[in-house]
Every structure is written in C-alpha cells, then in structure tokens.
PDB file of C-alpha atoms in Angstrom:
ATOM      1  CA  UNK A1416     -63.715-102.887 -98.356  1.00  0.00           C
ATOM      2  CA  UNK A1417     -63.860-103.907-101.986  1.00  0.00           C
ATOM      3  CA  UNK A1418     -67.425-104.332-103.290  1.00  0.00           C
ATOM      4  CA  UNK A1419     -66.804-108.260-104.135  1.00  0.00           C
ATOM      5  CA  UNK A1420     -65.191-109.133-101.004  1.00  0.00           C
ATOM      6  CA  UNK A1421     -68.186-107.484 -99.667  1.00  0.00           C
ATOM      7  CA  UNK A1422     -70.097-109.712-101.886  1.00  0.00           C
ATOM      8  CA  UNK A1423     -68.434-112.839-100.600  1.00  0.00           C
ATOM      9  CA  UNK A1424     -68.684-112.202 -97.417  1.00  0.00           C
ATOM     10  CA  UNK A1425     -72.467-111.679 -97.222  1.00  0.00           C
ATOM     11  CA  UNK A1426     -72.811-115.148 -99.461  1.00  0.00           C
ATOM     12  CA  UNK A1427     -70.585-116.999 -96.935  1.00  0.00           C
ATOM     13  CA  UNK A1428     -72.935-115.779 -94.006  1.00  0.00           C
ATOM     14  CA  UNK A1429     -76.108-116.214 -96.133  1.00  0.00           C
ATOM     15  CA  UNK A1430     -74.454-119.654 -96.720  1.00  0.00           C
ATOM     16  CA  UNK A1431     -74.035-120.391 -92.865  1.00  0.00           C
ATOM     17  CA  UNK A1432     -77.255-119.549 -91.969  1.00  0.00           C
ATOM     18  CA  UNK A1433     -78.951-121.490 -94.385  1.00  0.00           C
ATOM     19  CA  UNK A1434     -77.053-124.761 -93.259  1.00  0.00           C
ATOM     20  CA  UNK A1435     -77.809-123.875 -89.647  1.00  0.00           C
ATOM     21  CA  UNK A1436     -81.774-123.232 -90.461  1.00  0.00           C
ATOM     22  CA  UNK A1437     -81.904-126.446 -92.180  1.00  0.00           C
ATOM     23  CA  UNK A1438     -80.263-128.681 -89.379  1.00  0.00           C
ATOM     24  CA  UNK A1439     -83.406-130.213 -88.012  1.00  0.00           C
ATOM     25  CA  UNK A1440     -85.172-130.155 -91.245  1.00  0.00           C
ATOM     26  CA  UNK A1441     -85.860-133.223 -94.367  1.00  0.00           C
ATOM     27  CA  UNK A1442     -87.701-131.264 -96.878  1.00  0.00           C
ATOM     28  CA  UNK A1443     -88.042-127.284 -97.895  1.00  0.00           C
ATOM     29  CA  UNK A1444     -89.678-125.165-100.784  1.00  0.00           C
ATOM     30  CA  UNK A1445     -88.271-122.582-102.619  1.00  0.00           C
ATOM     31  CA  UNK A1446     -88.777-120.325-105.664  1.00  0.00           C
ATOM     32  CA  UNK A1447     -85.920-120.059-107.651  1.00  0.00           C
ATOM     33  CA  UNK A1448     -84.949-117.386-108.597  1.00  0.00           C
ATOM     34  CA  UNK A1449     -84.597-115.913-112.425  1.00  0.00           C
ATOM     35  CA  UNK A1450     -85.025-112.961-114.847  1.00  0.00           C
ATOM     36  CA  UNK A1451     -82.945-109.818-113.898  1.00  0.00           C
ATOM     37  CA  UNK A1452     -83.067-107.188-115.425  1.00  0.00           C
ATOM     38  CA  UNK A1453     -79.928-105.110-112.894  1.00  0.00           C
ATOM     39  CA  UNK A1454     -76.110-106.477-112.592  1.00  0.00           C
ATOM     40  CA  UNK A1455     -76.097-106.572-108.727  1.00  0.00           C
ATOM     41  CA  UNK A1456     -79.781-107.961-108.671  1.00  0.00           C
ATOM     42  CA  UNK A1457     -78.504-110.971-111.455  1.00  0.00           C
ATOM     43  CA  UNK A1458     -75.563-111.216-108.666  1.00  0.00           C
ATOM     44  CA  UNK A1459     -78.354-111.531-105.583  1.00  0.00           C
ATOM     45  CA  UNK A1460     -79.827-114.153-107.838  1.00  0.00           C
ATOM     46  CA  UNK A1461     -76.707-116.206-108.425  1.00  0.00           C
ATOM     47  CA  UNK A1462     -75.467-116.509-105.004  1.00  0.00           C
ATOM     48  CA  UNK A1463     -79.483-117.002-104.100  1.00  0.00           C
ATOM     49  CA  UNK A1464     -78.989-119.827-106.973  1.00  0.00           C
ATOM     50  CA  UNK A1465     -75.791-121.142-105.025  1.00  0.00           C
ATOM     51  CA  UNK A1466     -76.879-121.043-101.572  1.00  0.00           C
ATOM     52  CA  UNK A1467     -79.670-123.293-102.804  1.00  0.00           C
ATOM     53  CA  UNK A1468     -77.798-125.473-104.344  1.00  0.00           C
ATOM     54  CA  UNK A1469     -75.702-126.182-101.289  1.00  0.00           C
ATOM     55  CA  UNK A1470     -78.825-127.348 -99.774  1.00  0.00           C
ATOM     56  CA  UNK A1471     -78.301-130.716 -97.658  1.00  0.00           C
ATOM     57  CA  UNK A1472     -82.290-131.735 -98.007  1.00  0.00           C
ATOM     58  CA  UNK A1473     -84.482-131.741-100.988  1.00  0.00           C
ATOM     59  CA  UNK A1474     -85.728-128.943-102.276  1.00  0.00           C
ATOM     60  CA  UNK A1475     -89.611-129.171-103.721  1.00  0.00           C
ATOM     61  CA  UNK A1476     -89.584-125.959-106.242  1.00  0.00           C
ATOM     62  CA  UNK A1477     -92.536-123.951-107.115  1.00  0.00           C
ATOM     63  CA  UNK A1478     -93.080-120.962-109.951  1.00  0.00           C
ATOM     64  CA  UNK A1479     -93.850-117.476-109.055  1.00  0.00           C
ATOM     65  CA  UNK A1480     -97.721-118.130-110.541  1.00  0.00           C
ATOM     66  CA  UNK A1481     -97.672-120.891-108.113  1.00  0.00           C
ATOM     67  CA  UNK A1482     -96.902-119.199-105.467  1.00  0.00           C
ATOM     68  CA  UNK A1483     -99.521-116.225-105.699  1.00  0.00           C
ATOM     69  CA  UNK A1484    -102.467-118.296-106.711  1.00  0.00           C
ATOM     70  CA  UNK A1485    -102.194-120.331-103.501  1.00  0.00           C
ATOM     71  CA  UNK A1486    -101.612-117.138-102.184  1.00  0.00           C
ATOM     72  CA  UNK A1487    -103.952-114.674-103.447  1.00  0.00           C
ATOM     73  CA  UNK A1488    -105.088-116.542-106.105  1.00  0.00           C
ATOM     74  CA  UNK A1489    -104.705-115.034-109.069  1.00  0.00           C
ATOM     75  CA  UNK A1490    -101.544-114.868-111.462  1.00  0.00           C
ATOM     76  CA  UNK A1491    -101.251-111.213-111.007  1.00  0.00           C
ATOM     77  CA  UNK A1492    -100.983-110.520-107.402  1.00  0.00           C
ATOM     78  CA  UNK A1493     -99.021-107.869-106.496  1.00  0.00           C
ATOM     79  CA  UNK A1494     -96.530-107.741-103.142  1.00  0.00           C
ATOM     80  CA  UNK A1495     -98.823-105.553-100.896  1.00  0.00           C
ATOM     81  CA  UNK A1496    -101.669-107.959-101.913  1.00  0.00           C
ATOM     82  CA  UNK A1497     -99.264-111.237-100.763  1.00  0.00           C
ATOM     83  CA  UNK A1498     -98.265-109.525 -97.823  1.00  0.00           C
ATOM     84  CA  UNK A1499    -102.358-108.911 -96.734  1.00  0.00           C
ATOM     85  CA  UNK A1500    -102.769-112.138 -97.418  1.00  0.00           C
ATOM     86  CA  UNK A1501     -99.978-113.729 -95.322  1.00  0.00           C
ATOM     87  CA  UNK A1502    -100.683-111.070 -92.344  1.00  0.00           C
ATOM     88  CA  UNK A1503    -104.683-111.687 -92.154  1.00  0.00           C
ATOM     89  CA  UNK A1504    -103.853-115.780 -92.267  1.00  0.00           C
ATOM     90  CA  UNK A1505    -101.077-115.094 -89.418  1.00  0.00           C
ATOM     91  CA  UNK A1506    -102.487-112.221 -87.798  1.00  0.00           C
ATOM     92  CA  UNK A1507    -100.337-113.226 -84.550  1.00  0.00           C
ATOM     93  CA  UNK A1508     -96.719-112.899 -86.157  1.00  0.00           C
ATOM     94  CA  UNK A1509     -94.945-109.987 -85.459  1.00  0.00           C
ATOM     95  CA  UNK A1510     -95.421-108.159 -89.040  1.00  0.00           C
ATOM     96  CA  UNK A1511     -93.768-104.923 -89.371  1.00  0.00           C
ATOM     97  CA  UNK A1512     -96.086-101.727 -89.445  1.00  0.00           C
ATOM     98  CA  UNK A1513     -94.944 -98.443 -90.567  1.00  0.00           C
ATOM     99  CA  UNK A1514     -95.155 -95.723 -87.648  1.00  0.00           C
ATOM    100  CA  UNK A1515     -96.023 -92.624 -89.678  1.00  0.00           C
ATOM    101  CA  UNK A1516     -97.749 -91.546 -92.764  1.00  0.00           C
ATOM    102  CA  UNK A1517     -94.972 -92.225 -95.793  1.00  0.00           C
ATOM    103  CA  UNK A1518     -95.616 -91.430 -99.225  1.00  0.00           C
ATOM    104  CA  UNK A1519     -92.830 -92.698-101.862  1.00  0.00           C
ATOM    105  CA  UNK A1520     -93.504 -92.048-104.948  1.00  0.00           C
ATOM    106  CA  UNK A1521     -97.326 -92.694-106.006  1.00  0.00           C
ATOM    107  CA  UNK A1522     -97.080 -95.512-103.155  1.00  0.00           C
ATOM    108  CA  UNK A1523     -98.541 -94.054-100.242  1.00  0.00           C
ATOM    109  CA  UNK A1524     -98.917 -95.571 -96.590  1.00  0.00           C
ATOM    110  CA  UNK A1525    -100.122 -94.684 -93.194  1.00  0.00           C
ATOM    111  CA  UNK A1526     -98.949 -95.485 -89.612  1.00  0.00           C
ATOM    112  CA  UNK A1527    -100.045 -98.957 -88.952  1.00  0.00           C
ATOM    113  CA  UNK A1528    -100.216 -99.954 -92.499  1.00  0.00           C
ATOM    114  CA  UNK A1529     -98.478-103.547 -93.143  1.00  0.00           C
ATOM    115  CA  UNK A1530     -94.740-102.367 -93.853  1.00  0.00           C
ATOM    116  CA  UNK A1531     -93.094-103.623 -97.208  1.00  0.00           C
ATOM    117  CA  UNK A1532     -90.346-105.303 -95.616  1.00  0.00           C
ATOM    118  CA  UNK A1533     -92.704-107.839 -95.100  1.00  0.00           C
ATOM    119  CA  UNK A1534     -91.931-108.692 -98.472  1.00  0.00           C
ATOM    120  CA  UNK A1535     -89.659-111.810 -97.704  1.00  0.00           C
ATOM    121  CA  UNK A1536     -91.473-112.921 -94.856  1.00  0.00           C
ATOM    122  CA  UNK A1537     -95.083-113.536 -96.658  1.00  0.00           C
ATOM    123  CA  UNK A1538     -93.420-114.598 -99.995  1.00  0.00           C
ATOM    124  CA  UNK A1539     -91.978-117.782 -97.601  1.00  0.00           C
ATOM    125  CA  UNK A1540     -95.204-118.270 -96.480  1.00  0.00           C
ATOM    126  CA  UNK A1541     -96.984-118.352 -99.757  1.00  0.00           C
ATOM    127  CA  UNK A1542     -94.235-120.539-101.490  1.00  0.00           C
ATOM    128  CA  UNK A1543     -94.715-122.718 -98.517  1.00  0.00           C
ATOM    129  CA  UNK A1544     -98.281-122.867 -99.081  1.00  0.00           C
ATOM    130  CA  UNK A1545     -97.733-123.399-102.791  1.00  0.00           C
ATOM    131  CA  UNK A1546     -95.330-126.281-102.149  1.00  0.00           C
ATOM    132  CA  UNK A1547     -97.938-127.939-100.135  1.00  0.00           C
ATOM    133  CA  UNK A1548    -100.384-128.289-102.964  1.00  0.00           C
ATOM    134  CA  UNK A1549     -97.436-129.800-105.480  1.00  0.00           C
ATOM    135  CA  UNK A1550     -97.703-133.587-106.220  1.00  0.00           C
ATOM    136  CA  UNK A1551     -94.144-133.901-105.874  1.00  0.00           C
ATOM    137  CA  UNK A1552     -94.839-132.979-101.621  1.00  0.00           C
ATOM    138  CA  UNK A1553     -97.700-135.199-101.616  1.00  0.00           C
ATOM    139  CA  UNK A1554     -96.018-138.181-103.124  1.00  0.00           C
ATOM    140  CA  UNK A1555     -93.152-137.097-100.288  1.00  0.00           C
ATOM    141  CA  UNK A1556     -95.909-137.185 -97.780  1.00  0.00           C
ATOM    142  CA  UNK A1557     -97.364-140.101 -98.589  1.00  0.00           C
ATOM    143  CA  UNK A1558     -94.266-142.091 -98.746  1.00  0.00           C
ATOM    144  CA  UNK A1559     -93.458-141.143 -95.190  1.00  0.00           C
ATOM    145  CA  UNK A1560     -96.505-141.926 -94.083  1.00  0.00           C
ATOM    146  CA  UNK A1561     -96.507-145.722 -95.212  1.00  0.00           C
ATOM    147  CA  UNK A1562     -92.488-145.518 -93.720  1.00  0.00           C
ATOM    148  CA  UNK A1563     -93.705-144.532 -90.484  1.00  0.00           C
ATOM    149  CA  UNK A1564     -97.024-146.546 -90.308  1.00  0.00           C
ATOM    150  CA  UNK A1565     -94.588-150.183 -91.429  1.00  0.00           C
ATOM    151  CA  UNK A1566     -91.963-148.609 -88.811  1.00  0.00           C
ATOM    152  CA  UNK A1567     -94.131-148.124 -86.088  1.00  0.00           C
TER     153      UNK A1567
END
C-alpha cells in the first residue's frame, strides 16, 4: 500500500471515530496541536488539525502551559510527571504498567512502573482539567445553568 493512501485511510478512521465519540456530547477541550520539527509528525499534526476542525460541537482550546500547570503545575512538566499525576488522581483506570525491567536509552523502567503509552490517555485528562479552569467553560457553564434553571 502506498504510504499516503495509508495516510488517508488512518485520517478517515481517526475521522469516524471522532464523530462517533462526540455523538452524545455539547462541548470538548483540546490542545491544538503545533510546532514540528519531523515531516510525518507536521503530517500527524495536520490531519490532528483537520479532524478537529470537523468537530460538530464547540471546541474550548487550551495551551500546552495550560495544560501541565493544572496538571502538575508547573510550566515544565515532563510526560512521566503528567502521567503520575493523572494515574495517582485516577488510580482505578486501567493504566498500562510495563511487565519487566526496560531500559531505553538513559530512560530506565521497572515491571510495574506506569508505561509511557499512557501518554495520550493522561494528556486528555489534564487538558480536560485545564479546560475546566478557562473562563470561556465557565461562561459555557453558567449559561446553561440559567437555561436549565428558566427551562425547568
């Protein structure tokens, strides 16, 4: 298979999902993505970018500082440090642990260490944590609130 039908293909599924994962939803957070510095990772970004933009609800956006000081809270927080975070404020989700000793590199981890492919997973729940602290969400809130309140 050619390497851009490839490419399509994965955006058209990425694209499906994310309409199906939205169906029941009004509202979602996102960071969006920017600043490659690799061809195929500037490619990730722009269908990332496009998938986005297909979105059916609004889309509160948060920066990358936002999202690891409501995390961590500091500016410079570093993956492993996000995914901690996320795993000690969710301790009941099913985070991946590695199952031996692996070293990579000067990165070294043991069996039940928090596994990096957690990456995704506790950046979501940090940017969702950022979004809730945005004024933009709060004025959202807010406004629903006095909807349903002279509904009901």
């Amino acid at each position: 298979m050619r390497q851009n039908s490839d490419d399509l293909r994965r955006a058209q599924e990425l694209h499906q999902g994310f309409q199906e994962e939205l169906k029941d939803c009004i509202l979602g957070f996102t960071e969006v993505p920017s600043g490659s510095q690799h061809s195929r990772s500037a490619l990730g970004f722009g269908m990332s970018i496009g998938i986005l933009a297909s979105s059916p609800i609004p889309l509160i956006e948060v920066m990358p500082s936002e999202t690891k000081l409501a995390s961590v809270g500091v500016q410079t927080a570093e993956k492993p440090e996000i995914i901690a975070w996320a795993a000690a404020l969710y301790p009941d989700a099913d985070w991946i642990r590695y199952q031996k000793d692996v070293t990579r590199g000067q990165k070294r981890r043991k069996a039940g260490d928090l596994h990096d492919d957690n990456e995704h997973v506790a950046d979501s729940i940090a940017v969702t944590h950022a979004g809730i602290r945005t004024s933009q969400f709060k004025q959202t809130l807010a406004l629903l609130r006095a909807t349903h309140k002279n509904l009901g």
